[in-house]
Structures are given as C-alpha cells and as structure tokens.
mmCIF file with all atom_site columns, C-alpha atoms in Angstrom:
data_model
loop_
_atom_site.group_PDB
_atom_site.id
_atom_site.type_symbol
_atom_site.label_atom_id
_atom_site.label_alt_id
_atom_site.label_comp_id
_atom_site.label_asym_id
_atom_site.label_entity_id
_atom_site.label_seq_id
_atom_site.pdbx_PDB_ins_code
_atom_site.Cartn_x
_atom_site.Cartn_y
_atom_site.Cartn_z
_atom_site.occupancy
_atom_site.B_iso_or_equiv
_atom_site.pdbx_formal_charge
_atom_site.auth_seq_id
_atom_site.auth_comp_id
_atom_site.auth_asym_id
_atom_site.auth_atom_id
_atom_site.pdbx_PDB_model_num
ATOM 1   C CA . LEU A 1 1   ? 10.396  -8.333  17.897  1.00 0.00 ? 1   LEU A CA 1
ATOM 2   C CA . GLY A 1 2   ? 13.501  -10.156 18.133  1.00 0.00 ? 2   GLY A CA 1
ATOM 3   C CA . GLY A 1 3   ? 12.388  -12.616 16.699  1.00 0.00 ? 3   GLY A CA 1
ATOM 4   C CA . ALA A 1 4   ? 14.872  -15.707 17.638  1.00 0.00 ? 4   ALA A CA 1
ATOM 5   C CA . LEU A 1 5   ? 17.634  -13.531 19.659  1.00 0.00 ? 5   LEU A CA 1
ATOM 6   C CA . GLY A 1 6   ? 14.280  -12.358 21.990  1.00 0.00 ? 6   GLY A CA 1
ATOM 7   C CA . ALA A 1 7   ? 12.650  -8.527  22.123  1.00 0.00 ? 7   ALA A CA 1
ATOM 8   C CA . GLN A 1 8   ? 15.439  -7.782  24.316  1.00 0.00 ? 8   GLN A CA 1
ATOM 9   C CA . PHE A 1 9   ? 18.841  -8.552  21.530  1.00 0.00 ? 9   PHE A CA 1
ATOM 10  C CA . ARG A 1 10  ? 21.132  -6.033  21.210  1.00 0.00 ? 10  ARG A CA 1
ATOM 11  C CA . SER A 1 11  ? 24.095  -6.273  18.849  1.00 0.00 ? 11  SER A CA 1
ATOM 12  C CA . ARG A 1 12  ? 27.922  -5.228  19.784  1.00 0.00 ? 12  ARG A CA 1
ATOM 13  C CA . SER A 1 13  ? 26.582  -1.304  18.189  1.00 0.00 ? 13  SER A CA 1
ATOM 14  C CA . GLY A 1 14  ? 24.475  -1.074  20.531  1.00 0.00 ? 14  GLY A CA 1
ATOM 15  C CA . LEU A 1 15  ? 21.595  -2.340  17.654  1.00 0.00 ? 15  LEU A CA 1
ATOM 16  C CA . PRO A 1 16  ? 18.288  -4.302  18.719  1.00 0.00 ? 16  PRO A CA 1
ATOM 17  C CA . VAL A 1 17  ? 17.079  -6.570  15.844  1.00 0.00 ? 17  VAL A CA 1
ATOM 18  C CA . ILE A 1 18  ? 16.438  -4.864  12.316  1.00 0.00 ? 18  ILE A CA 1
ATOM 19  C CA . ASN A 1 19  ? 14.069  -6.071  11.040  1.00 0.00 ? 19  ASN A CA 1
ATOM 20  C CA . VAL A 1 20  ? 13.857  -5.744  6.933   1.00 0.00 ? 20  VAL A CA 1
ATOM 21  C CA . ALA A 1 21  ? 9.957   -7.333  6.385   1.00 0.00 ? 21  ALA A CA 1
ATOM 22  C CA . GLY A 1 22  ? 8.150   -7.801  2.360   1.00 0.00 ? 22  GLY A CA 1
ATOM 23  C CA . CYS A 1 23  ? 7.454   -11.678 1.074   1.00 0.00 ? 23  CYS A CA 1
ATOM 24  C CA . PRO A 1 24  ? 9.894   -11.544 0.074   1.00 0.00 ? 24  PRO A CA 1
ATOM 25  C CA . THR A 1 25  ? 11.854  -8.684  0.449   1.00 0.00 ? 25  THR A CA 1
ATOM 26  C CA . HIS A 1 26  ? 11.989  -6.004  -1.620  1.00 0.00 ? 26  HIS A CA 1
ATOM 27  C CA . PRO A 1 27  ? 16.262  -6.312  -2.295  1.00 0.00 ? 27  PRO A CA 1
ATOM 28  C CA . ASN A 1 28  ? 17.121  -2.860  -2.585  1.00 0.00 ? 28  ASN A CA 1
ATOM 29  C CA . TRP A 1 29  ? 15.926  -2.512  0.744   1.00 0.00 ? 29  TRP A CA 1
ATOM 30  C CA . VAL A 1 30  ? 18.231  -5.291  2.127   1.00 0.00 ? 30  VAL A CA 1
ATOM 31  C CA . THR A 1 31  ? 21.373  -3.884  0.905   1.00 0.00 ? 31  THR A CA 1
ATOM 32  C CA . GLU A 1 32  ? 20.287  -0.265  1.331   1.00 0.00 ? 32  GLU A CA 1
ATOM 33  C CA . THR A 1 33  ? 20.402  -1.843  4.746   1.00 0.00 ? 33  THR A CA 1
ATOM 34  C CA . LEU A 1 34  ? 23.286  -3.178  5.078   1.00 0.00 ? 34  LEU A CA 1
ATOM 35  C CA . MET A 1 35  ? 25.249  -0.145  3.158   1.00 0.00 ? 35  MET A CA 1
ATOM 36  C CA . LEU A 1 36  ? 24.039  2.483   6.318   1.00 0.00 ? 36  LEU A CA 1
ATOM 37  C CA . LEU A 1 37  ? 25.179  0.169   8.469   1.00 0.00 ? 37  LEU A CA 1
ATOM 38  C CA . ALA A 1 38  ? 28.544  -0.376  7.191   1.00 0.00 ? 38  ALA A CA 1
ATOM 39  C CA . ALA A 1 39  ? 28.589  3.328   6.810   1.00 0.00 ? 39  ALA A CA 1
ATOM 40  C CA . GLY A 1 40  ? 27.401  3.958   10.311  1.00 0.00 ? 40  GLY A CA 1
ATOM 41  C CA . LEU A 1 41  ? 24.170  5.681   9.530   1.00 0.00 ? 41  LEU A CA 1
ATOM 42  C CA . LEU A 1 42  ? 21.542  3.181   10.606  1.00 0.00 ? 42  LEU A CA 1
ATOM 43  C CA . GLY A 1 43  ? 20.984  3.543   14.504  1.00 0.00 ? 43  GLY A CA 1
ATOM 44  C CA . ALA A 1 44  ? 17.821  2.534   16.758  1.00 0.00 ? 44  ALA A CA 1
ATOM 45  C CA . GLN A 1 45  ? 16.142  6.583   16.117  1.00 0.00 ? 45  GLN A CA 1
ATOM 46  C CA . ASP A 1 46  ? 16.124  5.139   12.102  1.00 0.00 ? 46  ASP A CA 1
ATOM 47  C CA . LEU A 1 47  ? 13.496  2.033   12.661  1.00 0.00 ? 47  LEU A CA 1
ATOM 48  C CA . ASP A 1 48  ? 10.256  2.245   13.396  1.00 0.00 ? 48  ASP A CA 1
ATOM 49  C CA . ALA A 1 49  ? 7.951   0.401   15.712  1.00 0.00 ? 49  ALA A CA 1
ATOM 50  C CA . TYR A 1 50  ? 8.939   -2.955  14.521  1.00 0.00 ? 50  TYR A CA 1
ATOM 51  C CA . ARG A 1 51  ? 12.542  -2.392  14.154  1.00 0.00 ? 51  ARG A CA 1
ATOM 52  C CA . ARG A 1 52  ? 11.273  -1.958  10.720  1.00 0.00 ? 52  ARG A CA 1
ATOM 53  C CA . PRO A 1 53  ? 13.533  0.927   8.622   1.00 0.00 ? 53  PRO A CA 1
ATOM 54  C CA . ARG A 1 54  ? 12.190  4.171   8.594   1.00 0.00 ? 54  ARG A CA 1
ATOM 55  C CA . PHE A 1 55  ? 13.584  4.712   4.642   1.00 0.00 ? 55  PHE A CA 1
ATOM 56  C CA . TYR A 1 56  ? 11.225  2.377   2.930   1.00 0.00 ? 56  TYR A CA 1
ATOM 57  C CA . ALA A 1 57  ? 8.616   2.463   5.921   1.00 0.00 ? 57  ALA A CA 1
ATOM 58  C CA . ASP A 1 58  ? 7.341   5.538   6.604   1.00 0.00 ? 58  ASP A CA 1
ATOM 59  C CA . HIS A 1 59  ? 5.673   5.063   3.161   1.00 0.00 ? 59  HIS A CA 1
ATOM 60  C CA . LEU A 1 60  ? 2.499   3.498   2.261   1.00 0.00 ? 60  LEU A CA 1
ATOM 61  C CA . VAL A 1 61  ? 2.366   1.396   -0.553  1.00 0.00 ? 61  VAL A CA 1
ATOM 62  C CA . HIS A 1 62  ? -0.271  3.739   -1.077  1.00 0.00 ? 62  HIS A CA 1
ATOM 63  C CA . HIS A 1 63  ? 1.815   5.994   -2.278  1.00 0.00 ? 63  HIS A CA 1
ATOM 64  C CA . GLY A 1 64  ? 2.228   6.009   -6.346  1.00 0.00 ? 64  GLY A CA 1
ATOM 65  C CA . CYS A 1 65  ? -0.342  3.905   -6.717  1.00 0.00 ? 65  CYS A CA 1
ATOM 66  C CA . PRO A 1 66  ? -1.285  3.203   -10.660 1.00 0.00 ? 66  PRO A CA 1
ATOM 67  C CA . ARG A 1 67  ? -4.970  3.242   -9.310  1.00 0.00 ? 67  ARG A CA 1
ATOM 68  C CA . ASN A 1 68  ? -4.669  6.119   -7.085  1.00 0.00 ? 68  ASN A CA 1
ATOM 69  C CA . GLU A 1 69  ? -7.522  7.780   -9.458  1.00 0.00 ? 69  GLU A CA 1
ATOM 70  C CA . TYR A 1 70  ? -9.374  5.154   -9.022  1.00 0.00 ? 70  TYR A CA 1
ATOM 71  C CA . TYR A 1 71  ? -9.451  5.231   -4.920  1.00 0.00 ? 71  TYR A CA 1
ATOM 72  C CA . GLU A 1 72  ? -9.864  9.250   -4.547  1.00 0.00 ? 72  GLU A CA 1
ATOM 73  C CA . PHE A 1 73  ? -13.791 8.373   -6.238  1.00 0.00 ? 73  PHE A CA 1
ATOM 74  C CA . LYS A 1 74  ? -14.169 5.686   -4.941  1.00 0.00 ? 74  LYS A CA 1
ATOM 75  C CA . ALA A 1 75  ? -14.433 3.724   -8.484  1.00 0.00 ? 75  ALA A CA 1
ATOM 76  C CA . SER A 1 76  ? -13.774 0.408   -7.536  1.00 0.00 ? 76  SER A CA 1
ATOM 77  C CA . ALA A 1 77  ? -12.770 -2.608  -9.157  1.00 0.00 ? 77  ALA A CA 1
ATOM 78  C CA . GLU A 1 78  ? -15.186 -6.180  -8.544  1.00 0.00 ? 78  GLU A CA 1
ATOM 79  C CA . LYS A 1 79  ? -12.763 -8.318  -10.275 1.00 0.00 ? 79  LYS A CA 1
ATOM 80  C CA . LEU A 1 80  ? -9.158  -8.547  -10.604 1.00 0.00 ? 80  LEU A CA 1
ATOM 81  C CA . SER A 1 81  ? -9.511  -7.805  -14.391 1.00 0.00 ? 81  SER A CA 1
ATOM 82  C CA . ASP A 1 82  ? -10.532 -4.653  -13.483 1.00 0.00 ? 82  ASP A CA 1
ATOM 83  C CA . LEU A 1 83  ? -8.670  -1.569  -13.429 1.00 0.00 ? 83  LEU A CA 1
ATOM 84  C CA . GLY A 1 84  ? -10.421 0.393   -10.448 1.00 0.00 ? 84  GLY A CA 1
ATOM 85  C CA . CYS A 1 85  ? -9.215  0.995   -7.399  1.00 0.00 ? 85  CYS A CA 1
ATOM 86  C CA . MET A 1 86  ? -8.497  -3.050  -4.491  1.00 0.00 ? 86  MET A CA 1
ATOM 87  C CA . MET A 1 87  ? -9.363  -1.474  -1.437  1.00 0.00 ? 87  MET A CA 1
ATOM 88  C CA . GLU A 1 88  ? -12.760 -1.588  -1.191  1.00 0.00 ? 88  GLU A CA 1
ATOM 89  C CA . HIS A 1 89  ? -14.284 -5.297  -2.547  1.00 0.00 ? 89  HIS A CA 1
ATOM 90  C CA . LEU A 1 90  ? -10.558 -7.174  -3.343  1.00 0.00 ? 90  LEU A CA 1
ATOM 91  C CA . GLY A 1 91  ? -8.932  -6.980  0.342   1.00 0.00 ? 91  GLY A CA 1
ATOM 92  C CA . CYS A 1 92  ? -5.855  -4.520  -1.127  1.00 0.00 ? 92  CYS A CA 1
ATOM 93  C CA . LEU A 1 93  ? -4.367  -3.322  2.057   1.00 0.00 ? 93  LEU A CA 1
ATOM 94  C CA . GLY A 1 94  ? -1.962  -0.315  0.520   1.00 0.00 ? 94  GLY A CA 1
ATOM 95  C CA . THR A 1 95  ? -3.447  2.577   2.250   1.00 0.00 ? 95  THR A CA 1
ATOM 96  C CA . GLN A 1 96  ? -2.335  0.574   5.275   1.00 0.00 ? 96  GLN A CA 1
ATOM 97  C CA . ALA A 1 97  ? 0.735   -1.169  4.816   1.00 0.00 ? 97  ALA A CA 1
ATOM 98  C CA . HIS A 1 98  ? 4.304   0.886   5.218   1.00 0.00 ? 98  HIS A CA 1
ATOM 99  C CA . ALA A 1 99  ? 6.098   0.472   2.859   1.00 0.00 ? 99  ALA A CA 1
ATOM 100 C CA . ASP A 1 100 ? 7.367   2.162   -0.032  1.00 0.00 ? 100 ASP A CA 1
ATOM 101 C CA . CYS A 1 101 ? 7.052   -0.135  -3.595  1.00 0.00 ? 101 CYS A CA 1
ATOM 102 C CA . ASN A 1 102 ? 5.150   2.058   -5.491  1.00 0.00 ? 102 ASN A CA 1
ATOM 103 C CA . THR A 1 103 ? 8.094   4.768   -6.087  1.00 0.00 ? 103 THR A CA 1
ATOM 104 C CA . ARG A 1 104 ? 10.392  1.925   -5.494  1.00 0.00 ? 104 ARG A CA 1
ATOM 105 C CA . SER A 1 105 ? 10.096  0.184   -8.120  1.00 0.00 ? 105 SER A CA 1
ATOM 106 C CA . TRP A 1 106 ? 11.211  -3.854  -7.966  1.00 0.00 ? 106 TRP A CA 1
ATOM 107 C CA . ASN A 1 107 ? 13.341  -4.615  -10.346 1.00 0.00 ? 107 ASN A CA 1
ATOM 108 C CA . GLY A 1 108 ? 12.955  -0.791  -11.477 1.00 0.00 ? 108 GLY A CA 1
ATOM 109 C CA . GLU A 1 109 ? 9.094   -1.943  -13.555 1.00 0.00 ? 109 GLU A CA 1
ATOM 110 C CA . GLY A 1 110 ? 7.106   -2.989  -10.914 1.00 0.00 ? 110 GLY A CA 1
ATOM 111 C CA . SER A 1 111 ? 4.788   -3.856  -7.426  1.00 0.00 ? 111 SER A CA 1
ATOM 112 C CA . CYS A 1 112 ? 2.185   -6.107  -6.776  1.00 0.00 ? 112 CYS A CA 1
ATOM 113 C CA . THR A 1 113 ? -0.340  -3.621  -7.770  1.00 0.00 ? 113 THR A CA 1
ATOM 114 C CA . ARG A 1 114 ? 1.132   -2.575  -10.192 1.00 0.00 ? 114 ARG A CA 1
ATOM 115 C CA . GLY A 1 115 ? 0.784   -5.521  -11.289 1.00 0.00 ? 115 GLY A CA 1
ATOM 116 C CA . GLY A 1 116 ? -3.148  -6.004  -11.039 1.00 0.00 ? 116 GLY A CA 1
ATOM 117 C CA . TYR A 1 117 ? -2.567  -7.735  -8.180  1.00 0.00 ? 117 TYR A CA 1
ATOM 118 C CA . ALA A 1 118 ? -3.564  -6.235  -3.971  1.00 0.00 ? 118 ALA A CA 1
ATOM 119 C CA . CYS A 1 119 ? -1.443  -5.325  -1.820  1.00 0.00 ? 119 CYS A CA 1
ATOM 120 C CA . ILE A 1 120 ? -1.152  -7.615  1.315   1.00 0.00 ? 120 ILE A CA 1
ATOM 121 C CA . ASN A 1 121 ? 0.896   -5.831  3.607   1.00 0.00 ? 121 ASN A CA 1
ATOM 122 C CA . CYS A 1 122 ? 3.473   -7.725  3.825   1.00 0.00 ? 122 CYS A CA 1
ATOM 123 C CA . THR A 1 123 ? 6.213   -5.898  5.932   1.00 0.00 ? 123 THR A CA 1
ATOM 124 C CA . ALA A 1 124 ? 3.296   -5.494  9.282   1.00 0.00 ? 124 ALA A CA 1
ATOM 125 C CA . PRO A 1 125 ? 4.071   -8.400  11.282  1.00 0.00 ? 125 PRO A CA 1
ATOM 126 C CA . GLU A 1 126 ? 1.308   -11.619 11.055  1.00 0.00 ? 126 GLU A CA 1
ATOM 127 C CA . PHE A 1 127 ? 0.717   -10.582 7.722   1.00 0.00 ? 127 PHE A CA 1
ATOM 128 C CA . GLU A 1 128 ? 0.420   -14.229 6.402   1.00 0.00 ? 128 GLU A CA 1
ATOM 129 C CA . GLU A 1 129 ? -2.441  -14.968 9.093   1.00 0.00 ? 129 GLU A CA 1
ATOM 130 C CA . PRO A 1 130 ? -5.063  -12.039 8.282   1.00 0.00 ? 130 PRO A CA 1
ATOM 131 C CA . GLY A 1 131 ? -8.025  -14.647 9.561   1.00 0.00 ? 131 GLY A CA 1
ATOM 132 C CA . HIS A 1 132 ? -10.029 -13.974 6.191   1.00 0.00 ? 132 HIS A CA 1
ATOM 133 C CA . ALA A 1 133 ? -9.042  -14.518 1.869   1.00 0.00 ? 133 ALA A CA 1
ATOM 134 C CA . PHE A 1 134 ? -6.324  -12.009 1.279   1.00 0.00 ? 134 PHE A CA 1
ATOM 135 C CA . LEU A 1 135 ? -9.031  -11.385 -1.757  1.00 0.00 ? 135 LEU A CA 1
ATOM 136 C CA . ASP A 1 136 ? -11.405 -10.371 0.717   1.00 0.00 ? 136 ASP A CA 1
ATOM 137 C CA . THR A 1 137 ? -12.286 -6.753  2.592   1.00 0.00 ? 137 THR A CA 1
ATOM 138 C CA . PRO A 1 138 ? -13.718 -7.280  5.401   1.00 0.00 ? 138 PRO A CA 1
ATOM 139 C CA . LYS A 1 139 ? -16.365 -4.794  6.288   1.00 0.00 ? 139 LYS A CA 1
ATOM 140 C CA . VAL A 1 140 ? -19.537 -3.702  9.246   1.00 0.00 ? 140 VAL A CA 1
ATOM 141 C CA . ALA A 1 141 ? -22.044 -2.054  7.241   1.00 0.00 ? 141 ALA A CA 1
ATOM 142 C CA . GLY A 1 142 ? -20.632 -1.856  4.519   1.00 0.00 ? 142 GLY A CA 1
ATOM 143 C CA . ILE A 1 143 ? -17.464 -0.097  5.129   1.00 0.00 ? 143 ILE A CA 1
ATOM 144 C CA . PRO A 1 144 ? -14.392 -1.737  5.105   1.00 0.00 ? 144 PRO A CA 1
ATOM 145 C CA . VAL A 1 145 ? -13.161 -2.581  8.456   1.00 0.00 ? 145 VAL A CA 1
ATOM 146 C CA . GLY A 1 146 ? -9.394  -1.792  7.326   1.00 0.00 ? 146 GLY A CA 1
ATOM 147 C CA . LEU A 1 147 ? -9.227  1.984   6.300   1.00 0.00 ? 147 LEU A CA 1
ATOM 148 C CA . PRO A 1 148 ? -6.019  4.353   5.771   1.00 0.00 ? 148 PRO A CA 1
ATOM 149 C CA . THR A 1 149 ? -4.090  4.619   8.853   1.00 0.00 ? 149 THR A CA 1
ATOM 150 C CA . ASP A 1 150 ? -3.943  8.532   8.706   1.00 0.00 ? 150 ASP A CA 1
ATOM 151 C CA . MET A 1 151 ? -7.377  8.614   9.021   1.00 0.00 ? 151 MET A CA 1
ATOM 152 C CA . PRO A 1 152 ? -10.567 9.506   11.949  1.00 0.00 ? 152 PRO A CA 1
ATOM 153 C CA . LYS A 1 153 ? -13.161 6.338   9.985   1.00 0.00 ? 153 LYS A CA 1
ATOM 154 C CA . ALA A 1 154 ? -15.974 9.642   10.353  1.00 0.00 ? 154 ALA A CA 1
ATOM 155 C CA . TRP A 1 155 ? -13.681 11.209  6.689   1.00 0.00 ? 155 TRP A CA 1
ATOM 156 C CA . PHE A 1 156 ? -13.430 8.382   5.231   1.00 0.00 ? 156 PHE A CA 1
ATOM 157 C CA . ILE A 1 157 ? -16.753 7.216   5.582   1.00 0.00 ? 157 ILE A CA 1
ATOM 158 C CA . ALA A 1 158 ? -17.976 11.118  4.770   1.00 0.00 ? 158 ALA A CA 1
ATOM 159 C CA . LEU A 1 159 ? -15.237 11.968  1.679   1.00 0.00 ? 159 LEU A CA 1
ATOM 160 C CA . SER A 1 160 ? -16.577 8.416   0.673   1.00 0.00 ? 160 SER A CA 1
ATOM 161 C CA . SER A 1 161 ? -19.770 9.223   0.188   1.00 0.00 ? 161 SER A CA 1
ATOM 162 C CA . LEU A 1 162 ? -19.216 13.159  -1.503  1.00 0.00 ? 162 LEU A CA 1
ATOM 163 C CA . ALA A 1 163 ? -16.181 10.930  -3.924  1.00 0.00 ? 163 ALA A CA 1
ATOM 164 C CA . LYS A 1 164 ? -18.947 8.280   -5.428  1.00 0.00 ? 164 LYS A CA 1
ATOM 165 C CA . ALA A 1 165 ? -21.420 11.019  -6.131  1.00 0.00 ? 165 ALA A CA 1
ATOM 166 C CA . ALA A 1 166 ? -18.576 13.509  -8.180  1.00 0.00 ? 166 ALA A CA 1
ATOM 167 C CA . THR A 1 167 ? -17.544 10.198  -9.646  1.00 0.00 ? 167 THR A CA 1
ATOM 168 C CA . PRO A 1 168 ? -16.846 10.575  -13.323 1.00 0.00 ? 168 PRO A CA 1
ATOM 169 C CA . GLU A 1 169 ? -18.673 8.411   -15.861 1.00 0.00 ? 169 GLU A CA 1
ATOM 170 C CA . ARG A 1 170 ? -15.754 7.878   -17.149 1.00 0.00 ? 170 ARG A CA 1
ATOM 171 C CA . LEU A 1 171 ? -13.491 6.551   -14.172 1.00 0.00 ? 171 LEU A CA 1
ATOM 172 C CA . ARG A 1 172 ? -16.936 4.374   -13.361 1.00 0.00 ? 172 ARG A CA 1
ATOM 173 C CA . ARG A 1 173 ? -17.249 2.670   -16.499 1.00 0.00 ? 173 ARG A CA 1
ATOM 174 C CA . ASN A 1 174 ? -13.816 2.109   -16.500 1.00 0.00 ? 174 ASN A CA 1
ATOM 175 C CA . ALA A 1 175 ? -13.183 0.941   -12.483 1.00 0.00 ? 175 ALA A CA 1
ATOM 176 C CA . VAL A 1 176 ? -15.257 -2.290  -13.957 1.00 0.00 ? 176 VAL A CA 1
ATOM 177 C CA . SER A 1 177 ? -13.240 -2.865  -17.029 1.00 0.00 ? 177 SER A CA 1
ATOM 178 C CA . ASP A 1 178 ? -9.956  -4.813  -18.077 1.00 0.00 ? 178 ASP A CA 1
ATOM 179 C CA . HIS A 1 179 ? -9.774  -2.552  -20.808 1.00 0.00 ? 179 HIS A CA 1
ATOM 180 C CA . LEU A 1 180 ? -10.661 1.750   -20.953 1.00 0.00 ? 180 LEU A CA 1
ATOM 181 C CA . VAL A 1 181 ? -13.279 2.073   -22.278 1.00 0.00 ? 181 VAL A CA 1
ATOM 182 C CA . VAL A 1 182 ? -13.873 5.534   -21.946 1.00 0.00 ? 182 VAL A CA 1
ATOM 183 C CA . PRO A 1 183 ? -10.990 7.446   -22.982 1.00 0.00 ? 183 PRO A CA 1
ATOM 184 C CA . PRO A 1 184 ? -9.660  10.723  -20.928 1.00 0.00 ? 184 PRO A CA 1
ATOM 185 C CA . THR A 1 185 ? -12.087 13.753  -23.458 1.00 0.00 ? 185 THR A CA 1
ATOM 186 C CA . VAL A 1 186 ? -9.300  15.488  -25.518 1.00 0.00 ? 186 VAL A CA 1
ATOM 187 C CA . ARG A 1 187 ? -9.980  19.240  -24.480 1.00 0.00 ? 187 ARG A CA 1
ATOM 188 C CA . ASP A 1 188 ? -9.780  22.105  -27.677 1.00 0.00 ? 188 ASP A CA 1
ATOM 189 C CA . ILE A 1 189 ? -7.660  24.595  -26.897 1.00 0.00 ? 189 ILE A CA 1
ATOM 190 C CA . LYS A 1 190 ? -8.174  26.176  -29.311 1.00 0.00 ? 190 LYS A CA 1
ATOM 191 C CA . ARG A 1 191 ? -12.334 26.488  -27.856 1.00 0.00 ? 191 ARG A CA 1
ATOM 192 C CA . ARG A 1 192 ? -10.764 28.933  -25.406 1.00 0.00 ? 192 ARG A CA 1
#
C-alpha cells in the first residue's frame, strides 16, 4: 500500500501514502486531494482500505452510467458499438470499480463508459494484470465471476433471470444495435 515508501510510512503530519489511483488519474481527484491536504481536511479516516481518498472512492463507476437502463434489465451489448450494458459480455467492471467517473465526468464531459468503452477498474490495485483480456467477462456456468460489490451472488442470479424476462422489446433490440432501433413510446396524455 505504501509503494516504494513501504506500508509503514507516515508523513510528518502522520498520514500514510495516499493513493490517488486511476489510469490516468482524474485531474480533479489530484487537485481536490491537494486542496483538502493543504486545508488540513484530509486525514487517515478519509481514506479507504487501499488509502484512496473516500470523496471519490466511496462511489462506484456504475453510479451515473449512461447504460444503467440496459443494466437493470440485463439487456447486454454483444460488441463495443452496441448500446447495451457491457458487463455481461464485454468485461465492464463498473459495478465493482470504486470511483466517481460517471458523476464527476472527465473535463465535464466523459468517462470510459460514456465513450462506449468498458470500465477496466483502473482504480483497483493490480488492475493492469486481470488474468484475462480487458474486454472479456470471465464466467462460471454462464454467470459473470465479477459481480456487483454490494449484491450477493444468489440475488444477482435471481434478479437477472427476472429482469431478462421483463426486458421491454425496445431495450432488447436497442441493446445489440449501434443506434436506436426502437424509440421510447410517446404516451398520449389526452387518452387518460
């Protein structure tokens, strides 16, 4: 956790090494960390288990993902250009990645998932050697090995089955297309 300085390192102020993770690191995380340190507002209690500042590490990349509607119904993309959720087939780790990438966009505009690329969890230790291709989703018996961090496996399996059964045709068809094939229905409010 301390890198070249070692896990036991402490600064003169008593802080351990602070890991502002990311590849590349979000510039706002660096500046906010430095501002909080300069103001004396960042202490050891404000760091997570990997010593990342909690102001960004207490969030998941999944929060604010533009593909959440597809995720909720398990309408999955099959190739990068598809609109669907990239977790099931394209290796997206946004449900496990601790960062606020989709709520604190890069340059106020983007993130990996907003750009159409799967999250590779670059804020996690040793992310660069996952043991499989970044765009692969390792599975056991057809179930992704890396499930959302806050959901028991049995719940995920049960909810996935229900969600897939209830997926609206619009989402099912749009998920495997690079553009909207079926737009949302416009309800006629006069008929009420």
